[in-house]
PDB file of N, CA and C and ligand atoms in Angstrom:
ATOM      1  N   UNK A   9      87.337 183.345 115.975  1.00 68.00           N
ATOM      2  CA  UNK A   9      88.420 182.812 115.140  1.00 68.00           C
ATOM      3  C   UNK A   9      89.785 183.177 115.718  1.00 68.00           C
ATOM      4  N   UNK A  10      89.997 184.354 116.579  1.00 78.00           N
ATOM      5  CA  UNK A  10      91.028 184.418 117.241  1.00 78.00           C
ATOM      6  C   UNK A  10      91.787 183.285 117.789  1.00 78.00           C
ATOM      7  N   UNK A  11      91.186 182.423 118.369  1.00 84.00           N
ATOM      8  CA  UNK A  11      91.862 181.646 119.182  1.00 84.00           C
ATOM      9  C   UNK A  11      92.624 180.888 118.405  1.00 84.00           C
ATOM     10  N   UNK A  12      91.663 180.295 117.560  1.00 89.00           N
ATOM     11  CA  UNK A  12      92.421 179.393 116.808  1.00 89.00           C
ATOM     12  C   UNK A  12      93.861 179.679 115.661  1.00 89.00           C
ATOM     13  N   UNK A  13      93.058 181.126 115.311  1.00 86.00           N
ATOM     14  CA  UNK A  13      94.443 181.290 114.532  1.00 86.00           C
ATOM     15  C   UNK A  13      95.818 181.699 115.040  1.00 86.00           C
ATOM     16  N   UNK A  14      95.546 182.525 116.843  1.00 90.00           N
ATOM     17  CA  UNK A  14      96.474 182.384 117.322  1.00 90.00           C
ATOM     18  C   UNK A  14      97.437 181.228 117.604  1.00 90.00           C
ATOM     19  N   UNK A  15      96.753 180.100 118.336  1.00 92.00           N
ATOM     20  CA  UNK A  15      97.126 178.557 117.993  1.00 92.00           C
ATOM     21  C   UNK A  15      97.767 178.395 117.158  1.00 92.00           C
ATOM     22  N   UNK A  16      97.128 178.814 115.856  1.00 94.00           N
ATOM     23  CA  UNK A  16      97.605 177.667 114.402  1.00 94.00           C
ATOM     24  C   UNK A  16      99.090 178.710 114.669  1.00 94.00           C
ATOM     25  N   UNK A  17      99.258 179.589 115.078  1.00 92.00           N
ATOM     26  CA  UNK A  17     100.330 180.563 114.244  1.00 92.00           C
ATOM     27  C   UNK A  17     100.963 180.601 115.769  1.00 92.00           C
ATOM     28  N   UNK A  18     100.979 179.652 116.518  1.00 93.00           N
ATOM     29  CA  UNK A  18     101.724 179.920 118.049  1.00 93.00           C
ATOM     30  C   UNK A  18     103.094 179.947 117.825  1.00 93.00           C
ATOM     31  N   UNK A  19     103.958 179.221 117.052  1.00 95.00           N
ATOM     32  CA  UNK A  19     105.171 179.228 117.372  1.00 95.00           C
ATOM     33  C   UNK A  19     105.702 180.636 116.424  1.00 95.00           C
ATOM     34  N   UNK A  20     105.471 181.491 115.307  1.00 94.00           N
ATOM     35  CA  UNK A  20     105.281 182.481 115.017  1.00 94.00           C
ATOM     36  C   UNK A  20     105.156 183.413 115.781  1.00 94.00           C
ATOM     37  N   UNK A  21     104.653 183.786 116.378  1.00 93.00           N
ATOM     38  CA  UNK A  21     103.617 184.945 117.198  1.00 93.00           C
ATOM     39  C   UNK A  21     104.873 184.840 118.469  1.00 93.00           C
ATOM     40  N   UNK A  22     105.011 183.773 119.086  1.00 94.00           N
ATOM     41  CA  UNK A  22     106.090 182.936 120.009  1.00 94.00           C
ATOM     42  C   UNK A  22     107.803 184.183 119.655  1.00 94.00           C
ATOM     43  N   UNK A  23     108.087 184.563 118.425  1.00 96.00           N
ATOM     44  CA  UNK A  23     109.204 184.659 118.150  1.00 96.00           C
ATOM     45  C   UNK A  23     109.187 186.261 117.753  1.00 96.00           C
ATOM     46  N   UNK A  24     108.009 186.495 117.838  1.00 96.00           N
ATOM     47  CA  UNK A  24     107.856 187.691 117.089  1.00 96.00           C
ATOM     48  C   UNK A  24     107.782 188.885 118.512  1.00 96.00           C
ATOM     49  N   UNK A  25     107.994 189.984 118.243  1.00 97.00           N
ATOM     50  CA  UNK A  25     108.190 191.196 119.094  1.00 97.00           C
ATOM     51  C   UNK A  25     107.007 192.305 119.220  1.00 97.00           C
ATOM     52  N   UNK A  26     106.625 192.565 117.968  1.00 95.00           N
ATOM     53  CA  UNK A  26     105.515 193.086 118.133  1.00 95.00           C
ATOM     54  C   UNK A  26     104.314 192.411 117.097  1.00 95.00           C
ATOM     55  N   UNK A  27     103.184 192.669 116.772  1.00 94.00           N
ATOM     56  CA  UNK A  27     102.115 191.709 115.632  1.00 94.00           C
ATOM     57  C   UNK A  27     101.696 192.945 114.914  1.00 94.00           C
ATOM     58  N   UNK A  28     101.533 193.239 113.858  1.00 94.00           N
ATOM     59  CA  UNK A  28     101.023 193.838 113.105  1.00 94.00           C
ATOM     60  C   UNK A  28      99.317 193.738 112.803  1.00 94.00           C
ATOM     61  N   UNK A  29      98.403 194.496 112.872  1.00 92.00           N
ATOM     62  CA  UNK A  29      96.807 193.867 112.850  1.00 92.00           C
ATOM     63  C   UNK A  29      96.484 194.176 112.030  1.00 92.00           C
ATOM     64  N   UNK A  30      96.218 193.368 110.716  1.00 91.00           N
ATOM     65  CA  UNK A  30      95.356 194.131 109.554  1.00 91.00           C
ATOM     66  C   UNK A  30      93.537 193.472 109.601  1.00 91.00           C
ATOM     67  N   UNK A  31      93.289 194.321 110.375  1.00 87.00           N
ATOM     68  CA  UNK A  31      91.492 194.262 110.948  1.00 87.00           C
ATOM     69  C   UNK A  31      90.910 195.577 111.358  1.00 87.00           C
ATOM     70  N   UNK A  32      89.887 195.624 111.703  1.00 84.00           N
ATOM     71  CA  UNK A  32      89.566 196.773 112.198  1.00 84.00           C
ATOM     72  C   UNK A  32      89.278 196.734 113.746  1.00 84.00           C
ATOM     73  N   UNK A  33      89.618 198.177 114.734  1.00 85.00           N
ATOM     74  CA  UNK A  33      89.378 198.624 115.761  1.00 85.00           C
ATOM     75  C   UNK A  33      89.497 197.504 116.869  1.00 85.00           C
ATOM     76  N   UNK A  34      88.383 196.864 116.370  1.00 85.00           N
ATOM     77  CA  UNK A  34      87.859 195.459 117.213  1.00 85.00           C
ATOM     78  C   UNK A  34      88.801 194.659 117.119  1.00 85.00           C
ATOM     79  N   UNK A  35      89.222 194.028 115.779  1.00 87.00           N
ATOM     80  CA  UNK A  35      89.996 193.043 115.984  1.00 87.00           C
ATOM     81  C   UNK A  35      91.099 193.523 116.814  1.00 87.00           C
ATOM     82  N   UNK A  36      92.095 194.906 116.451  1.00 89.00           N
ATOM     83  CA  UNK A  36      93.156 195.405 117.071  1.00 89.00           C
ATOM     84  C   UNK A  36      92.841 195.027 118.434  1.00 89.00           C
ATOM     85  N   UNK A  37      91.917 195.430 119.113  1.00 90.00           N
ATOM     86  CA  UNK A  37      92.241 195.335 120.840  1.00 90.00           C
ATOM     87  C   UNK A  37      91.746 193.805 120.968  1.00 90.00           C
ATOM     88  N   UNK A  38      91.132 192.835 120.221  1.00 89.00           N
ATOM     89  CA  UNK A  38      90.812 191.800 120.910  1.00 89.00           C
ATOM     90  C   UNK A  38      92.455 191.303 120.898  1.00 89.00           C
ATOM     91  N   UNK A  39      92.415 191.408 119.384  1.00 90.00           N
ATOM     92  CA  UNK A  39      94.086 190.597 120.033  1.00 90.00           C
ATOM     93  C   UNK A  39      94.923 191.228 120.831  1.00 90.00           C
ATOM     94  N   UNK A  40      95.095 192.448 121.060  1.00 91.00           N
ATOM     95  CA  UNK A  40      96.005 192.946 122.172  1.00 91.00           C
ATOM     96  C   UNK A  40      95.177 192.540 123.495  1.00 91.00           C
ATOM     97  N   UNK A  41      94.398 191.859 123.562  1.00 91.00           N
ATOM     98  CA  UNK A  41      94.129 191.404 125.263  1.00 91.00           C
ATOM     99  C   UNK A  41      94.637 190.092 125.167  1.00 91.00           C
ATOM    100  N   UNK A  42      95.000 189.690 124.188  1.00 91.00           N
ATOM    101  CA  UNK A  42      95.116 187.602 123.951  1.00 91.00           C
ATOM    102  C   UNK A  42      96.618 187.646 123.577  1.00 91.00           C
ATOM    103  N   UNK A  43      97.344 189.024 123.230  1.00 92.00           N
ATOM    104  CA  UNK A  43      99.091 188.395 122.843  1.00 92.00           C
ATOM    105  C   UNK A  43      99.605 189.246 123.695  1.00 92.00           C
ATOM    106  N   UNK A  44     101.065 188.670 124.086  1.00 91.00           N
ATOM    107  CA  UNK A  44     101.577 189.364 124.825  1.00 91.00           C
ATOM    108  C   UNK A  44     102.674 190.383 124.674  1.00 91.00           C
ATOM    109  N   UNK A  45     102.458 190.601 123.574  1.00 94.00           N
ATOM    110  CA  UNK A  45     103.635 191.486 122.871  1.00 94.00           C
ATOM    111  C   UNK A  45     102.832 192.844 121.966  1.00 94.00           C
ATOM    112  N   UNK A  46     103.314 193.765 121.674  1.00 94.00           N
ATOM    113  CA  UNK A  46     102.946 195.181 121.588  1.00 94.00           C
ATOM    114  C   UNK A  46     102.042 194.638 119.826  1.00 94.00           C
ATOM    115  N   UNK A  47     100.757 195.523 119.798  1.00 93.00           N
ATOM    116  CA  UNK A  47      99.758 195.583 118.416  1.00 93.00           C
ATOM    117  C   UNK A  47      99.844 196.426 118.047  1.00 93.00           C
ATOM    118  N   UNK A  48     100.244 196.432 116.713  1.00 94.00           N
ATOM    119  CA  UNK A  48     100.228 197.385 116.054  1.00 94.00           C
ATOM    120  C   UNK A  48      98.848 197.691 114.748  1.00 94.00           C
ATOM    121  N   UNK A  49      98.280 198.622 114.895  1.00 93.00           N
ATOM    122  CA  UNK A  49      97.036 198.824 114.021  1.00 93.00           C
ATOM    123  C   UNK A  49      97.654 199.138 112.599  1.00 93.00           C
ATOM    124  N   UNK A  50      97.197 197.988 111.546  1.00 93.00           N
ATOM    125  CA  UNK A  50      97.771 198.465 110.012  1.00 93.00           C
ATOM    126  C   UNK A  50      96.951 198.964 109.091  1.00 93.00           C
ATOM    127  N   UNK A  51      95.771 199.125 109.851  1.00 90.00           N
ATOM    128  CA  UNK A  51      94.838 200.000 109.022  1.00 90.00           C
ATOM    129  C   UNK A  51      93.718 201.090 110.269  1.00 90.00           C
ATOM    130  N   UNK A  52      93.000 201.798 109.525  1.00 87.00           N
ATOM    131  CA  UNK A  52      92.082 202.884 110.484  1.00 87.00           C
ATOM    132  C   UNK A  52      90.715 202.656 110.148  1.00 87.00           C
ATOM    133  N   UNK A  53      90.235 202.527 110.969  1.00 83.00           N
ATOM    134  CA  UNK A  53      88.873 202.131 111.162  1.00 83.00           C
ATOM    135  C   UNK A  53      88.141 203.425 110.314  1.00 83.00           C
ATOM    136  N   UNK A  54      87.157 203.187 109.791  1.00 83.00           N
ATOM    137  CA  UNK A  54      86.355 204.535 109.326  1.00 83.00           C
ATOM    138  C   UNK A  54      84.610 204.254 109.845  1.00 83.00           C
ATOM    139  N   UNK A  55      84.251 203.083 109.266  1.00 83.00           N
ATOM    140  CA  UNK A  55      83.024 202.660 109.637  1.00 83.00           C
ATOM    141  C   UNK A  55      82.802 201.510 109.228  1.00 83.00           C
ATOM    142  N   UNK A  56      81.542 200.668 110.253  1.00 86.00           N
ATOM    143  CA  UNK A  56      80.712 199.756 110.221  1.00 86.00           C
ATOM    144  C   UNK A  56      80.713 199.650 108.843  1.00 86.00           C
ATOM    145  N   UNK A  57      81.119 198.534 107.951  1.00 86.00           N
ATOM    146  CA  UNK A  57      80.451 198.134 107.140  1.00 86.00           C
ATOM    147  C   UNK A  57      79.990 197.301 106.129  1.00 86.00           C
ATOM    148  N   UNK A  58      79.365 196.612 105.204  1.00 88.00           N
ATOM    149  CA  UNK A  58      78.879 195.799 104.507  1.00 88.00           C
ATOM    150  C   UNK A  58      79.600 195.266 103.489  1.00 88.00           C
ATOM    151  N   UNK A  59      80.567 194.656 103.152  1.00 88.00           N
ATOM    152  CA  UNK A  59      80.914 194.029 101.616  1.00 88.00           C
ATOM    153  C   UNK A  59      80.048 193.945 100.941  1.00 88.00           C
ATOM    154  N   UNK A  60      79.995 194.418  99.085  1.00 91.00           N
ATOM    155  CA  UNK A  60      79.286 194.145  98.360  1.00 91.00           C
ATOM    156  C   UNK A  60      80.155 193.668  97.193  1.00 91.00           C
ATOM    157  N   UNK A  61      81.501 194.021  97.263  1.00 93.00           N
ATOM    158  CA  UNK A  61      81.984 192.910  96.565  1.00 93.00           C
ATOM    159  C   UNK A  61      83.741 192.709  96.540  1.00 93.00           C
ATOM    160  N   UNK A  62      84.403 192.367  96.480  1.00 92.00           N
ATOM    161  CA  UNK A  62      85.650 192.501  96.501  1.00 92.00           C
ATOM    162  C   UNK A  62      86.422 193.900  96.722  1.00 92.00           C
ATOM    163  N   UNK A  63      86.829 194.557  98.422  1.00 87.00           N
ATOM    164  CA  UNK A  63      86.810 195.887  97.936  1.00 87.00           C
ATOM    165  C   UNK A  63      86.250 196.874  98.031  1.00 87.00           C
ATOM    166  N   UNK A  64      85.442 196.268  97.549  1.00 91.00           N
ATOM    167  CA  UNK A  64      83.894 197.387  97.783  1.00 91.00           C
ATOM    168  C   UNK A  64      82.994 197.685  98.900  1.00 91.00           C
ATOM    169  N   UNK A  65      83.173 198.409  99.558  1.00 87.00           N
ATOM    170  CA  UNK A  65      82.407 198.240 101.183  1.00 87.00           C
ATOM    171  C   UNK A  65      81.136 199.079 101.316  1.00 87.00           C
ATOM    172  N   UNK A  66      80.038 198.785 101.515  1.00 87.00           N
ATOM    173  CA  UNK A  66      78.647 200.066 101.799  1.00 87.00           C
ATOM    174  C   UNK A  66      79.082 200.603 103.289  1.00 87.00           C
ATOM    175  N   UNK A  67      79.034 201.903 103.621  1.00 88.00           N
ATOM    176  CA  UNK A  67      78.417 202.379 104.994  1.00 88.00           C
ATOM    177  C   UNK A  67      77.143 201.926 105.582  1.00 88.00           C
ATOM    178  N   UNK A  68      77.619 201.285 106.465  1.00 88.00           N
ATOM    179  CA  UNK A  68      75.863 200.937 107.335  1.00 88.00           C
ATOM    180  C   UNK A  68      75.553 201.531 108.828  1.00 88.00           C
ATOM    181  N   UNK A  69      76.777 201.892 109.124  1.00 90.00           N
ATOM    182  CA  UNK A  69      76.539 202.439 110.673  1.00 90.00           C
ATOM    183  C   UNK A  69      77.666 203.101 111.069  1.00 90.00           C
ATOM    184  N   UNK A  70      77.581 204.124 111.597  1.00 88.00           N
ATOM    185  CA  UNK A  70      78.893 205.122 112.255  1.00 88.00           C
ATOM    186  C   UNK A  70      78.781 205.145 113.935  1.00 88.00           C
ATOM    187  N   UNK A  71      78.202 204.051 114.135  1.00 87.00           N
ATOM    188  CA  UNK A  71      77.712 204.154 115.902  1.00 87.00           C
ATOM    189  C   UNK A  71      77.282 205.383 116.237  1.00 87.00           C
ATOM    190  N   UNK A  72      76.245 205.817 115.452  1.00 89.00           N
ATOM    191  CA  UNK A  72      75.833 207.172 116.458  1.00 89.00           C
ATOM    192  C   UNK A  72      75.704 207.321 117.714  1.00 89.00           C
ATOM    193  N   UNK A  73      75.113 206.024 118.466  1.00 90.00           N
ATOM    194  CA  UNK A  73      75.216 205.944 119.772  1.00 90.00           C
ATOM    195  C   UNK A  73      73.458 206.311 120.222  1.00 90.00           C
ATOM    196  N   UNK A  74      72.751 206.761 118.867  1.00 93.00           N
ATOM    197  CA  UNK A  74      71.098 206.831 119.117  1.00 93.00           C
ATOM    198  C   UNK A  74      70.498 206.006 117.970  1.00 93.00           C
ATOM    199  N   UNK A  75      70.691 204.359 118.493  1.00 91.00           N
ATOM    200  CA  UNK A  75      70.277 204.153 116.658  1.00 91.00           C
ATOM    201  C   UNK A  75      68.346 203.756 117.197  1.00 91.00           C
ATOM    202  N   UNK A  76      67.865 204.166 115.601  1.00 90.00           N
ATOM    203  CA  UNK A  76      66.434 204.084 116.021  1.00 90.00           C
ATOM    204  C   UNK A  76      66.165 203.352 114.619  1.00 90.00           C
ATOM    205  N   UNK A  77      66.982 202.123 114.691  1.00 88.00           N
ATOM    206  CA  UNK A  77      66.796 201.164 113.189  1.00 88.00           C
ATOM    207  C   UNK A  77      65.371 200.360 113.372  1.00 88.00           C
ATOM    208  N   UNK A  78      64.685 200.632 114.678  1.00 87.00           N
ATOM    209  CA  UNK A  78      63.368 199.821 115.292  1.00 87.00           C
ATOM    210  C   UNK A  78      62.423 200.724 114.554  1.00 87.00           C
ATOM    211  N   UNK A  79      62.539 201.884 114.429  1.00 89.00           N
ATOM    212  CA  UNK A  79      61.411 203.104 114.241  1.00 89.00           C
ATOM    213  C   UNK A  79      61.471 202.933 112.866  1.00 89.00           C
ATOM    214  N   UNK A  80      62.710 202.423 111.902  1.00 86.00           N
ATOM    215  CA  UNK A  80      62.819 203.197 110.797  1.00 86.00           C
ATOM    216  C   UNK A  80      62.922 201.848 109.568  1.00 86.00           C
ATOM    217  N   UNK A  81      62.588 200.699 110.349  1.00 85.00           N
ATOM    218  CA  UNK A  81      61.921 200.120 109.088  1.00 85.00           C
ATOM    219  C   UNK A  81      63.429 198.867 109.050  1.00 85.00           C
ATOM    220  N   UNK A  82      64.644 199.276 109.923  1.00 85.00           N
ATOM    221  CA  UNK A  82      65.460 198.723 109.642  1.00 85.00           C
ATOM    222  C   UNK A  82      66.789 199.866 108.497  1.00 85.00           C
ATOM    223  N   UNK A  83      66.254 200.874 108.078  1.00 86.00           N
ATOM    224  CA  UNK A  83      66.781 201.862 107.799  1.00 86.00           C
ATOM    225  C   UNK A  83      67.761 202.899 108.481  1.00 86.00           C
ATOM    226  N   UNK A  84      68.895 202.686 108.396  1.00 90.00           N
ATOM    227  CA  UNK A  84      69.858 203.923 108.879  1.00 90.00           C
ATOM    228  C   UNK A  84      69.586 205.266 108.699  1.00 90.00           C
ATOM    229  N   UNK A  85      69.278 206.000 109.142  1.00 90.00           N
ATOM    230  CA  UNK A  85      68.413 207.394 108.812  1.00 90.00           C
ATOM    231  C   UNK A  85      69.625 208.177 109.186  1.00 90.00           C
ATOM    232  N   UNK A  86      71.197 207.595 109.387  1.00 89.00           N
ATOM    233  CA  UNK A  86      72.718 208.845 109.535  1.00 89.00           C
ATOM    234  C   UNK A  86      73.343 208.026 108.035  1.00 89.00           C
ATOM    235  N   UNK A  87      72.854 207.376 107.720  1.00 86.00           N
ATOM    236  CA  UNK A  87      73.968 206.351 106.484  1.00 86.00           C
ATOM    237  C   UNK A  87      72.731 206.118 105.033  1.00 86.00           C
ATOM    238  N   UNK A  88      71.855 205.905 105.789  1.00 80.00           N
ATOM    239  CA  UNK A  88      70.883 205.415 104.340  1.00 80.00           C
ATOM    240  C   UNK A  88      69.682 206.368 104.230  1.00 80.00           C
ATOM    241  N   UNK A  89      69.176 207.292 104.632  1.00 72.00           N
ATOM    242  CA  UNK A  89      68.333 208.122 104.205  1.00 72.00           C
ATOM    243  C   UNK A  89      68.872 209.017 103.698  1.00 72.00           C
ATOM    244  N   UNK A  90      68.355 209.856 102.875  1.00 66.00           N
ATOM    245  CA  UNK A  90      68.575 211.223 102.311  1.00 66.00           C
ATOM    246  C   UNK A  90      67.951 212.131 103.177  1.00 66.00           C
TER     247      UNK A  90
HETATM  248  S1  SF4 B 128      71.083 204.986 113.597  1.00 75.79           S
HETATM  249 FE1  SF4 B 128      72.484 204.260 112.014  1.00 75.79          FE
HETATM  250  S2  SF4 B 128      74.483 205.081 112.605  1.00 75.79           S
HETATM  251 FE2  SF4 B 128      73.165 205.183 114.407  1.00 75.79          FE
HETATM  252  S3  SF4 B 128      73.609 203.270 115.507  1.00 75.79           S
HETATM  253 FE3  SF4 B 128      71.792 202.939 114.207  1.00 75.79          FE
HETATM  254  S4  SF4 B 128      72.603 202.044 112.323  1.00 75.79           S
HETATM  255 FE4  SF4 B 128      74.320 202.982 113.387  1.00 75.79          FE
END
């Protein structure tokens, strides 16, 4: 969706000095490789995770960097086991 909304918002973005990013981690650097003017992060990443409803976000993954969601049923065993 980047592309396009950069597009839709070209002559904007065009005038502007630095962009403000309200996304997480990911979004921040994709668009700092696609604009040419300084990103600014308007929020902090905490974790991976699920909407359940307006707001409301589940933890599903903290990138442990060992996930064994194959062994475990599809179960997070750092987020969803006890
Ligand atoms: S085990 Fe859990 S925290 Fe680790 S990578 Fe897999 S889903 Fe993410």
């Amino acid at each position: 969706m980047s592309h396009e909304a950069l597009a839709e918002h070209e002559r904007e973005i065009g005038q502007a000095q630095a962009a403000l990013i309200m996304t997480c981690a990911f979004g921040v650097q994709t668009l700092g490789r696609q604009l040419q003017i300084p990103v600014i992060p308007a929020l902090d990443t905490l974790f991976i995770g699920k909407e359940r409803g307006v707001g409301l976000f589940d933890e599903i993954c903290t990138q442990c960097g060992d996930c064994i969601l194959g062994e475990t049923g599809g179960l997070c065993p750092v987020n969803q086991l006890p």
